[in-house]
Tab-separated table of C-alpha atoms in Angstrom:
chain	number	residue	atom	x	y	z
A	68	MET	CA	-14.227	10.721	23.291
A	69	ASN	CA	-14.133	8.422	26.294
A	70	ARG	CA	-10.706	9.213	27.728
A	71	LYS	CA	-8.616	6.644	29.534
A	72	SER	CA	-7.846	7.336	33.199
A	73	PHE	CA	-4.066	7.063	32.794
A	74	ARG	CA	-4.183	10.449	31.034
A	75	ILE	CA	-4.911	12.052	34.360
A	76	GLY	CA	-1.719	10.471	35.667
A	77	GLY	CA	1.251	10.005	33.363
A	78	LEU	CA	0.261	12.212	30.461
A	79	VAL	CA	-1.062	15.092	32.507
A	80	MET	CA	2.185	14.904	34.441
A	81	ALA	CA	3.961	15.400	31.110
A	82	GLY	CA	1.718	18.399	30.568
A	83	ALA	CA	2.740	19.800	33.960
A	84	ILE	CA	6.379	19.571	32.935
A	85	VAL	CA	5.504	21.503	29.796
A	86	LEU	CA	3.767	24.195	31.822
A	87	ALA	CA	6.757	24.552	34.096
A	88	ALA	CA	9.185	24.750	31.199
A	89	CYS	CA	7.203	26.916	28.796
A	90	GLY	CA	4.745	28.832	30.923
A	91	GLY	CA	1.903	26.906	29.297
A	92	SER	CA	2.307	28.641	25.957
A	93	SER	CA	0.963	26.922	22.852
A	94	ASN	CA	1.099	27.676	19.165
A	95	THR	CA	-2.079	26.373	17.610
A	96	SER	CA	-3.391	26.993	14.142
A	97	SER	CA	-6.315	25.551	12.263
A	98	THR	CA	-7.376	25.675	8.659
A	99	GLU	CA	-10.788	24.855	7.302
A	100	ALA	CA	-12.173	25.720	3.918
A	101	PRO	CA	-15.994	25.805	4.044
A	102	ALA	CA	-17.899	23.918	1.404
A	103	THR	CA	-19.256	27.159	0.017
A	104	GLN	CA	-15.805	27.895	-1.386
A	105	ALA	CA	-15.779	24.850	-3.619
A	106	PRO	CA	-15.718	25.529	-7.355
A	107	ASP	CA	-17.399	23.273	-9.866
A	108	SER	CA	-15.119	20.231	-9.967
A	109	ALA	CA	-15.579	20.003	-13.728
A	110	ALA	CA	-14.105	23.468	-14.185
A	111	PRO	CA	-11.193	24.011	-11.816
A	112	THR	CA	-9.612	27.417	-11.568
A	113	SER	CA	-6.390	27.987	-13.469
A	114	ASP	CA	-4.227	27.909	-10.343
A	115	ALA	CA	-5.714	24.725	-8.897
A	116	PRO	CA	-4.402	21.224	-9.610
A	117	SER	CA	-6.638	18.499	-10.953
A	118	THR	CA	-9.739	17.731	-8.899
A	119	ASP	CA	-9.082	14.008	-9.068
A	120	VAL	CA	-8.135	12.348	-5.806
A	121	PRO	CA	-5.435	9.728	-6.531
A	122	SER	CA	-7.147	6.380	-6.942
A	123	THR	CA	-6.396	3.836	-4.240
A	124	ASP	CA	-6.523	0.149	-4.969
A	125	ALA	CA	-6.849	-2.042	-1.885
A	126	PRO	CA	-5.148	-5.472	-1.980
A	127	ALA	CA	-7.472	-8.410	-2.635
A	128	ALA	CA	-7.034	-9.933	0.842
A	129	THR	CA	-7.305	-6.914	3.106
A	130	TRP	CA	-6.053	-6.499	6.653
A	131	ALA	CA	-8.559	-5.157	9.185
A	132	VAL	CA	-7.942	-3.483	12.529
A	133	ASN	CA	-9.352	-5.085	15.680
A	134	THR	CA	-11.287	-2.596	17.800
A	135	ASP	CA	-12.186	-5.011	20.611
A	136	ASN	CA	-9.341	-3.777	22.809
A	137	CYS	CA	-9.970	-0.094	22.218
A	138	VAL	CA	-10.686	2.148	25.191
A	139	ASP	CA	-14.010	2.872	23.506
A	140	PRO	CA	-14.762	0.414	20.665
A	141	GLU	CA	-18.026	2.172	19.890
A	142	ALA	CA	-16.231	5.477	19.332
A	143	ALA	CA	-13.669	3.806	17.082
A	144	ASN	CA	-16.492	2.569	14.854
A	145	ALA	CA	-18.757	5.611	15.110
A	146	PRO	CA	-19.605	7.411	11.842
A	147	ILE	CA	-17.699	10.618	11.133
A	148	THR	CA	-20.078	13.037	9.434
A	149	GLY	CA	-19.981	16.640	8.294
A	150	THR	CA	-16.345	17.348	9.167
A	151	VAL	CA	-13.360	15.047	9.561
A	152	LYS	CA	-10.729	16.574	11.815
A	153	ILE	CA	-6.990	15.936	11.322
A	154	GLY	CA	-4.368	16.756	13.930
A	155	ASN	CA	-0.732	17.453	13.147
A	156	VAL	CA	2.208	18.148	15.462
A	157	LEU	CA	5.488	19.528	14.140
A	158	PRO	CA	8.302	21.937	15.070
A	159	LEU	CA	7.278	25.503	14.318
A	160	SER	CA	9.544	27.324	16.764
A	161	GLY	CA	12.338	26.974	19.258
A	162	SER	CA	14.676	24.508	17.575
A	163	VAL	CA	17.013	23.898	14.668
A	164	ALA	CA	14.349	21.546	13.289
A	165	ALA	CA	11.779	24.326	13.005
A	166	ILE	CA	13.935	26.327	10.612
A	167	ALA	CA	14.005	23.425	8.179
A	168	PHE	CA	10.647	21.741	8.645
A	169	ALA	CA	8.132	24.520	9.309
A	170	PRO	CA	7.404	24.771	5.537
A	171	VAL	CA	5.917	21.255	5.733
A	172	LYS	CA	2.919	22.839	7.465
A	173	ALA	CA	2.276	25.148	4.509
A	174	GLY	CA	2.346	22.250	2.067
A	175	PHE	CA	-0.019	20.158	4.179
A	176	GLU	CA	-2.589	22.848	4.817
A	177	SER	CA	-2.477	24.043	1.190
A	178	TYR	CA	-3.418	20.596	-0.094
A	179	ILE	CA	-6.225	20.337	2.477
A	180	LYS	CA	-7.522	23.741	1.418
A	181	MET	CA	-7.523	22.606	-2.203
A	182	ALA	CA	-9.242	19.329	-1.283
A	183	ASN	CA	-12.054	21.274	0.365
A	184	GLU	CA	-12.342	23.715	-2.541
A	185	GLN	CA	-12.704	20.793	-4.925
A	186	LYS	CA	-14.945	18.759	-2.576
A	187	MET	CA	-12.705	15.723	-2.817
A	188	LEU	CA	-14.683	14.105	0.034
A	189	GLY	CA	-18.031	15.223	-1.295
A	190	ASP	CA	-20.066	16.936	1.405
A	191	THR	CA	-17.527	16.115	4.118
A	192	THR	CA	-15.253	19.020	5.017
A	193	ILE	CA	-11.666	18.372	6.069
A	194	GLU	CA	-10.295	20.394	8.951
A	195	VAL	CA	-6.646	20.325	10.058
A	196	SER	CA	-5.240	21.753	13.273
A	197	PHE	CA	-1.557	22.132	14.085
A	198	GLU	CA	0.347	22.164	17.361
A	199	ASP	CA	3.972	23.169	17.872
A	200	ASP	CA	6.164	20.773	19.895
A	201	GLN	CA	9.465	22.498	19.028
A	202	TYR	CA	10.833	19.054	18.086
A	203	ASN	CA	10.890	18.269	21.797
A	204	LYS	CA	9.497	14.820	22.498
A	205	ASP	CA	8.535	15.926	26.010
A	206	LEU	CA	6.175	18.500	24.510
A	207	THR	CA	4.589	16.179	21.945
A	208	PRO	CA	2.215	14.345	24.349
A	209	ASP	CA	0.724	17.595	25.599
A	210	ALA	CA	0.292	18.817	22.029
A	211	VAL	CA	-1.439	15.583	21.051
A	212	ASN	CA	-3.649	15.650	24.150
A	213	LYS	CA	-4.777	19.161	23.298
A	214	LEU	CA	-5.782	18.093	19.822
A	215	LEU	CA	-7.561	15.005	21.157
A	216	ASP	CA	-9.498	17.216	23.543
A	217	ALA	CA	-10.425	19.370	20.536
A	218	GLY	CA	-11.995	16.306	18.921
A	219	VAL	CA	-9.613	15.349	16.130
A	220	ASN	CA	-10.447	12.035	14.457
A	221	LEU	CA	-6.932	11.205	13.320
A	222	PHE	CA	-3.359	12.449	13.187
A	223	SER	CA	-1.238	12.620	10.073
A	224	GLY	CA	2.317	13.732	9.348
A	225	ILE	CA	3.695	14.188	12.870
A	226	ILE	CA	7.399	15.004	12.434
A	227	GLY	CA	10.204	13.224	14.278
A	228	SER	CA	11.054	9.690	15.379
A	229	PRO	CA	11.207	10.499	19.121
A	230	ASN	CA	8.093	12.658	18.847
A	231	ASN	CA	5.981	9.969	17.202
A	232	ALA	CA	7.292	7.355	19.627
A	233	ALA	CA	6.275	9.593	22.541
A	234	VAL	CA	2.584	9.387	21.591
A	235	ARG	CA	2.374	6.007	19.872
A	236	ASP	CA	1.161	4.131	22.965
A	237	THR	CA	-1.524	6.718	23.706
A	238	LEU	CA	-2.926	6.817	20.184
A	239	ASN	CA	-2.923	3.031	19.814
A	240	GLU	CA	-4.619	2.476	23.172
A	241	GLU	CA	-7.262	5.054	22.316
A	242	CYS	CA	-7.531	3.734	18.740
A	243	VAL	CA	-6.899	7.040	17.017
A	244	PRO	CA	-5.138	6.696	13.635
A	245	GLN	CA	-1.545	7.976	13.682
A	246	LEU	CA	-0.941	8.083	9.947
A	247	LEU	CA	2.154	8.729	7.862
A	248	ALA	CA	4.642	9.673	10.553
A	249	LEU	CA	7.164	11.921	8.799
A	250	THR	CA	10.149	9.836	9.846
A	251	GLY	CA	11.803	6.697	8.520
A	252	SER	CA	12.027	4.744	11.748
A	253	PRO	CA	11.518	1.017	11.048
A	254	ALA	CA	9.405	0.958	14.237
A	255	TRP	CA	6.382	2.176	12.264
A	256	GLY	CA	6.220	-1.257	10.608
A	257	ASP	CA	5.250	-3.033	13.860
A	258	VAL	CA	1.685	-3.718	12.803
A	259	ALA	CA	1.040	-6.432	15.386
A	260	ASN	CA	1.797	-4.232	18.402
A	261	TYR	CA	0.949	-0.808	16.975
A	262	PRO	CA	-1.744	-1.306	14.340
A	263	TRP	CA	-2.871	2.348	14.481
A	264	THR	CA	0.538	3.800	13.505
A	265	THR	CA	2.027	4.067	10.001
A	266	GLY	CA	5.063	5.833	8.525
A	267	ALA	CA	5.520	8.009	5.451
A	268	LEU	CA	9.228	7.790	4.662
A	269	ALA	CA	11.385	4.952	3.425
A	270	PRO	CA	12.829	3.185	6.494
A	271	TYR	CA	16.251	4.479	7.484
A	272	SER	CA	17.500	0.894	7.316
A	273	ILE	CA	16.740	0.899	3.580
A	274	GLU	CA	18.312	4.316	3.089
A	275	ALA	CA	21.439	3.078	4.892
A	276	LYS	CA	21.596	0.017	2.617
A	277	VAL	CA	21.268	2.232	-0.457
A	278	TYR	CA	24.176	4.436	0.643
A	279	ALA	CA	26.309	1.438	1.592
A	280	SER	CA	25.762	-0.038	-1.877
A	281	GLN	CA	26.657	3.278	-3.488
A	282	ILE	CA	29.846	3.517	-1.429
A	283	LYS	CA	30.820	-0.001	-2.513
A	284	GLU	CA	30.337	1.019	-6.147
A	285	GLN	CA	32.405	4.166	-5.704
A	286	PHE	CA	35.167	2.366	-3.794
A	287	PRO	CA	35.327	-1.217	-5.114
A	288	ASP	CA	38.606	-1.851	-3.282
A	289	GLY	CA	37.069	-0.904	0.057
A	290	ALA	CA	36.277	2.348	1.822
A	291	LYS	CA	36.957	4.026	5.136
A	292	VAL	CA	33.768	5.665	6.369
A	293	ALA	CA	33.035	8.108	9.194
A	294	LEU	CA	29.586	8.543	10.724
A	295	PHE	CA	28.142	11.836	11.954
A	296	THR	CA	24.710	11.545	13.581
A	297	VAL	CA	22.311	13.519	15.741
A	298	ASN	CA	22.234	12.117	19.275
A	299	ASN	CA	18.606	11.015	19.522
A	300	GLU	CA	16.355	8.162	18.409
A	301	PHE	CA	16.486	9.344	14.790
A	302	GLY	CA	20.266	9.276	14.693
A	303	GLN	CA	20.546	6.039	16.681
A	304	VAL	CA	18.246	4.084	14.379
A	305	TYR	CA	20.225	5.246	11.365
A	306	LEU	CA	23.555	4.553	13.094
A	307	ASP	CA	22.536	1.025	14.051
A	308	ALA	CA	21.286	0.270	10.534
A	309	PHE	CA	24.469	1.428	8.806
A	310	LYS	CA	26.772	-0.315	11.293
A	311	GLU	CA	24.922	-3.589	10.790
A	312	ILE	CA	25.566	-3.349	7.059
A	313	ALA	CA	29.184	-2.250	7.468
A	314	ASN	CA	29.934	-5.100	9.856
A	315	ALA	CA	28.995	-7.721	7.269
A	316	ALA	CA	32.050	-9.682	6.113
A	317	ASP	CA	31.661	-8.643	2.471
A	318	SER	CA	30.746	-4.994	3.009
A	319	GLY	CA	34.158	-3.563	2.123
A	320	ILE	CA	33.383	-0.758	4.573
A	321	GLU	CA	35.533	0.114	7.574
A	322	ILE	CA	34.024	2.576	10.040
A	323	VAL	CA	36.951	4.690	11.228
A	324	ASP	CA	35.136	7.276	13.352
A	325	GLU	CA	31.759	8.068	14.894
A	326	GLN	CA	30.767	11.571	15.955
A	327	THR	CA	27.484	12.978	17.244
A	328	ILE	CA	25.727	16.296	17.747
A	329	GLU	CA	22.963	17.039	20.246
A	330	ALA	CA	19.498	17.496	18.753
A	331	ASP	CA	19.098	20.997	20.167
A	332	SER	CA	22.585	22.219	19.268
A	333	SER	CA	22.905	25.159	16.909
A	334	SER	CA	26.692	25.430	17.296
A	335	PRO	CA	28.959	24.457	14.391
A	336	PRO	CA	30.289	20.895	14.913
A	337	THR	CA	33.884	22.049	14.440
A	338	ALA	CA	35.489	19.632	16.896
A	339	GLN	CA	33.552	16.650	15.557
A	340	ILE	CA	34.453	17.344	11.942
A	341	ASN	CA	38.098	17.986	12.769
A	342	ALA	CA	38.168	14.622	14.528
A	343	ILE	CA	36.710	12.981	11.441
A	344	ALA	CA	39.188	14.764	9.178
A	345	SER	CA	42.077	13.406	11.222
A	346	LYS	CA	41.030	9.899	10.126
A	347	ALA	CA	40.838	10.939	6.449
A	348	PRO	CA	37.829	8.760	5.566
A	349	ASP	CA	36.850	8.183	1.943
A	350	ALA	CA	33.216	8.957	2.745
A	351	ILE	CA	31.097	10.498	5.493
A	352	VAL	CA	27.567	9.316	6.152
A	353	ALA	CA	25.818	12.186	7.930
A	354	VAL	CA	22.515	12.366	9.774
A	355	PRO	CA	22.207	15.885	11.231
A	356	LEU	CA	18.880	17.512	12.042
A	357	GLY	CA	17.225	20.388	10.202
A	358	ALA	CA	19.394	23.503	10.236
A	359	GLN	CA	22.341	21.362	11.337
A	360	CYS	CA	22.532	20.053	7.762
A	361	PRO	CA	24.053	23.183	6.156
A	362	THR	CA	26.175	23.818	9.268
A	363	PHE	CA	27.658	20.328	8.984
A	364	LEU	CA	28.456	20.873	5.310
A	365	THR	CA	30.127	24.212	6.000
A	366	GLU	CA	32.364	22.629	8.632
A	367	VAL	CA	33.313	19.814	6.246
A	368	ALA	CA	34.280	22.427	3.643
A	369	ASN	CA	36.448	24.181	6.232
A	370	ALA	CA	38.143	20.905	7.181
A	371	LYS	CA	38.780	20.047	3.527
A	372	ALA	CA	40.434	23.414	3.017
A	373	ALA	CA	42.672	22.733	6.014
A	374	ASN	CA	43.570	19.213	4.860
A	375	ALA	CA	44.885	19.376	1.316
A	376	GLY	CA	43.968	16.384	-0.812
A	377	TRP	CA	41.141	15.191	1.429
A	378	THR	CA	37.924	15.125	-0.602
A	379	PRO	CA	35.481	12.706	1.025
A	380	ASN	CA	32.215	11.771	-0.629
A	381	ILE	CA	29.337	13.031	1.508
A	382	PHE	CA	26.155	10.989	1.959
A	383	LEU	CA	23.525	13.113	3.673
A	384	THR	CA	20.227	11.880	5.131
A	385	ASN	CA	17.355	12.520	2.768
A	386	THR	CA	15.569	14.478	5.486
A	387	CYS	CA	18.003	17.232	4.416
A	388	ALA	CA	17.364	16.673	0.698
A	389	SER	CA	15.843	20.062	-0.060
A	390	SER	CA	17.523	22.885	-1.930
A	391	LEU	CA	15.792	25.224	0.534
A	392	ILE	CA	17.605	23.576	3.462
A	393	LEU	CA	20.909	23.212	1.626
A	394	ALA	CA	20.986	26.834	0.483
A	395	GLY	CA	22.455	27.783	3.849
A	396	ALA	CA	25.621	25.845	3.015
A	397	GLY	CA	26.238	27.564	-0.320
A	398	GLU	CA	28.900	25.875	-2.435
A	399	ALA	CA	29.735	23.547	0.461
A	400	ALA	CA	26.659	21.516	-0.521
A	401	ASP	CA	27.864	20.953	-4.067
A	402	GLY	CA	28.383	17.308	-4.979
A	403	LEU	CA	26.804	15.710	-1.913
A	404	PHE	CA	24.873	12.467	-2.339
A	405	THR	CA	21.439	11.855	-0.877
A	406	SER	CA	18.215	10.129	-1.968
A	407	ASN	CA	14.524	10.699	-2.568
A	408	ASN	CA	11.414	9.131	-4.037
A	409	LEU	CA	9.693	12.424	-4.833
A	410	VAL	CA	10.589	14.606	-7.805
A	411	ASP	CA	12.824	17.639	-7.430
A	412	VAL	CA	10.262	20.402	-7.967
A	413	ASN	CA	13.099	22.909	-8.362
A	414	ASP	CA	14.314	21.185	-11.527
A	415	PRO	CA	12.826	22.858	-14.639
A	416	ALA	CA	12.550	19.447	-16.307
A	417	ASN	CA	10.195	18.305	-13.551
A	418	ALA	CA	8.438	21.646	-13.179
A	419	ALA	CA	7.141	21.223	-16.719
A	420	LYS	CA	5.224	18.061	-15.768
A	421	PRO	CA	1.508	18.832	-15.403
A	422	ALA	CA	1.121	17.555	-11.820
A	423	VAL	CA	4.242	19.389	-10.644
A	424	ALA	CA	3.286	22.549	-12.538
A	425	ASP	CA	-0.127	22.452	-10.854
A	426	TYR	CA	1.499	22.084	-7.424
A	427	ILE	CA	3.838	25.014	-8.038
A	428	ALA	CA	1.002	27.169	-9.379
A	429	TYR	CA	-1.201	26.488	-6.363
A	430	MET	CA	1.577	27.075	-3.846
A	431	THR	CA	2.579	30.258	-5.659
A	432	ALA	CA	-1.009	31.501	-5.496
A	433	GLU	CA	-0.936	30.809	-1.751
A	434	GLY	CA	2.206	32.931	-1.394
A	435	ASN	CA	4.454	29.931	-0.786
A	436	LYS	CA	6.608	29.846	-3.911
A	437	ASP	CA	9.868	30.265	-1.965
A	438	ILE	CA	9.312	27.117	0.099
A	439	ILE	CA	7.977	24.686	-2.509
A	440	THR	CA	10.880	22.247	-2.148
A	441	THR	CA	10.411	21.455	1.550
A	442	ALA	CA	6.657	22.076	1.495
A	443	GLY	CA	6.333	19.240	-1.008
A	444	ALA	CA	6.689	16.722	1.817
A	445	GLY	CA	3.630	18.181	3.528
A	446	TRP	CA	1.664	18.325	0.275
A	447	ASN	CA	2.495	14.684	-0.469
A	448	VAL	CA	1.455	13.451	2.986
A	449	ALA	CA	-1.784	15.432	2.838
A	450	GLU	CA	-2.529	14.050	-0.633
A	451	VAL	CA	-2.107	10.446	0.527
A	452	THR	CA	-4.143	11.203	3.657
A	453	VAL	CA	-7.055	12.494	1.592
A	454	ALA	CA	-6.850	9.451	-0.675
A	455	ILE	CA	-7.057	7.238	2.415
A	456	LEU	CA	-10.029	9.200	3.749
A	457	LYS	CA	-11.781	8.880	0.415
A	458	GLN	CA	-11.211	5.120	0.326
A	459	ALA	CA	-12.506	4.832	3.902
A	460	SER	CA	-15.593	6.939	3.150
A	461	GLU	CA	-16.441	4.676	0.215
A	462	SER	CA	-16.102	1.496	2.284
A	463	PRO	CA	-19.206	-0.406	3.476
A	464	GLU	CA	-18.602	0.988	6.982
A	465	GLY	CA	-18.423	4.564	5.780
A	466	LEU	CA	-16.010	7.036	7.371
A	467	THR	CA	-14.973	5.921	10.874
A	468	ARG	CA	-11.681	5.842	12.739
A	469	ALA	CA	-11.523	2.089	12.162
A	470	SER	CA	-12.283	2.338	8.433
A	471	ILE	CA	-9.623	5.058	8.098
A	472	MET	CA	-7.102	2.701	9.654
A	473	ASN	CA	-8.189	-0.161	7.416
A	474	ALA	CA	-7.770	2.022	4.334
A	475	ALA	CA	-4.412	3.272	5.635
A	476	ARG	CA	-3.033	-0.274	5.670
A	477	ASN	CA	-4.568	-1.391	2.377
A	478	TYR	CA	-3.945	0.994	-0.495
A	479	SER	CA	-1.888	1.727	-3.575
A	480	VAL	CA	-1.566	5.269	-4.863
A	481	VAL	CA	0.627	7.237	-7.257
A	482	SER	CA	0.887	10.733	-5.804
A	483	ALA	CA	1.357	13.912	-7.816
A	484	LEU	CA	4.944	14.510	-6.700
A	485	ALA	CA	6.127	10.892	-6.795
A	486	ARG	CA	8.991	9.960	-9.088
A	487	ASP	CA	8.216	7.871	-12.145
A	488	GLY	CA	8.028	4.253	-11.045
A	489	VAL	CA	7.192	5.037	-7.410
A	490	THR	CA	3.912	3.711	-6.060
A	491	LEU	CA	3.033	4.418	-2.436
A	492	LYS	CA	1.337	1.357	-1.012
A	493	MET	CA	0.673	-0.738	2.048
A	494	ASN	CA	-0.677	-4.242	2.539
A	495	GLY	CA	-1.323	-4.982	6.192
A	496	GLU	CA	1.470	-6.875	7.930
A	497	ALA	CA	2.783	-8.210	4.604
A	498	ASP	CA	3.969	-4.737	3.521
A	499	PRO	CA	3.830	-2.212	6.397
A	500	TYR	CA	5.904	0.542	4.739
A	501	GLN	CA	4.393	2.777	2.067
A	502	ALA	CA	7.731	3.860	0.591
A	503	GLU	CA	10.626	1.481	-0.063
A	504	SER	CA	11.951	2.720	-3.402
A	505	LEU	CA	14.721	5.323	-3.472
A	506	GLN	CA	16.685	7.219	-6.070
A	507	VAL	CA	20.270	8.199	-5.253
A	508	VAL	CA	20.816	11.825	-6.291
A	509	GLN	CA	23.692	14.300	-6.271
A	510	PHE	CA	23.227	17.980	-5.517
A	511	ASP	CA	24.412	20.531	-8.073
A	512	PHE	CA	24.914	23.890	-6.393
A	513	ALA	CA	25.065	25.909	-9.609
A	514	SER	CA	21.574	24.889	-10.696
A	515	GLY	CA	20.141	24.239	-7.242
A	516	THR	CA	18.881	20.856	-8.409
A	517	PHE	CA	19.504	17.171	-7.770
A	518	LYS	CA	20.852	14.925	-10.523
A	519	ASP	CA	19.964	11.232	-10.648
A	520	ILE	CA	22.739	8.725	-10.028
A	521	GLY	CA	21.849	5.421	-11.627
A	522	SER	CA	18.291	4.122	-11.692
A	523	LEU	CA	15.462	4.038	-9.180
A	524	ILE	CA	16.214	1.347	-6.593
A	525	THR	CA	13.116	-0.815	-6.095
A	526	GLU	CA	14.621	-4.062	-4.788
A	527	TYR	CA	13.474	-3.412	-1.211
A	528	GLU	CA	9.782	-3.104	-2.051
A	529	GLY	CA	7.566	-5.396	0.009
């Protein structure tokens, strides 16, 4: 790849900071299933899901990326043959985020392994390599640079709003697809300025609207609400979105307190929750990070015990909406509200569905049964990524970085783990978010499952 000179300046400087801080250590892993391992697609093994790649239907009038301003337009349009290489950066060590989100890696690489076994891209092998940035945005550029130097053709599923933002300029200037960022920042919808970047999650602004509507239903005479957010870009975007809604004249919501926690803090937020409890809000909207989710819930339970009669409704970011993550809180997680647009694979009613049963069987065969709830996010992103690659490979241009980006902004797919009624889709600038439907759910500690509250909310679909 023809590399832009600014790498030798700004981005290599970032790498120097990493070397000084971490001694140059790096946690890299790669998975590639050779074509020789592929079974006959007409007769899949008993522990493998269906060989069918989800069909993608491109909108009639399709958006197309402009490669004229790329560092190397020829490279952006060059055929990708033999092996397509995916890069992924996520927290695997060194932070509270790693404890919660490391299972995403297992889900992603398991789906890619299955895709290769079943030859979903025909004779093209899919290779995925992972780098660990410890959920530290200062480490993300170096991790991405390392994968670029290794020749990856695209990135998919990078975790974290600040982490994706830290590499967005680089990947757009070099015209390398940055697909399905595992974050709900509305920034990933800026197609005009960042055409090579897309997001995977429902925008936090939509999630905030969904919770605000639910609070209005629960408290028709008005509600006092406290906000608890992680002190980084993720928390700030969410905070701004909810405050905008609450400040509307007809919201019926009064924000009585705002508390934060640092992104790298593993200490219980005792002081913050006690401050919130002193205001006795009717509801708390909480946006902690990773392992901070169960810690927050435990502190709320302690504060409730110390303040008789105070029983606030808890609305927790859906990035915590995994029974695996919530298990650390025990009974303190019971009754919380959150949201999702994927099925709860831990619910026996869903586990009986063929697509979900296939997912569980495959993950179990891979030794990952204990992490299927959180790993589902990685599986889902990998599944959509492969569908995009397949659509790109079948385009008149064949598989190129540009055709991957075109497919990534023009598709409609129903993934295996999607809730009934949820279609993941994009349509250029007209609809730049793949997921805008959400289901409000309530966690039941006794069963370890989420129960639907009302119907699937689809009114925000583009």
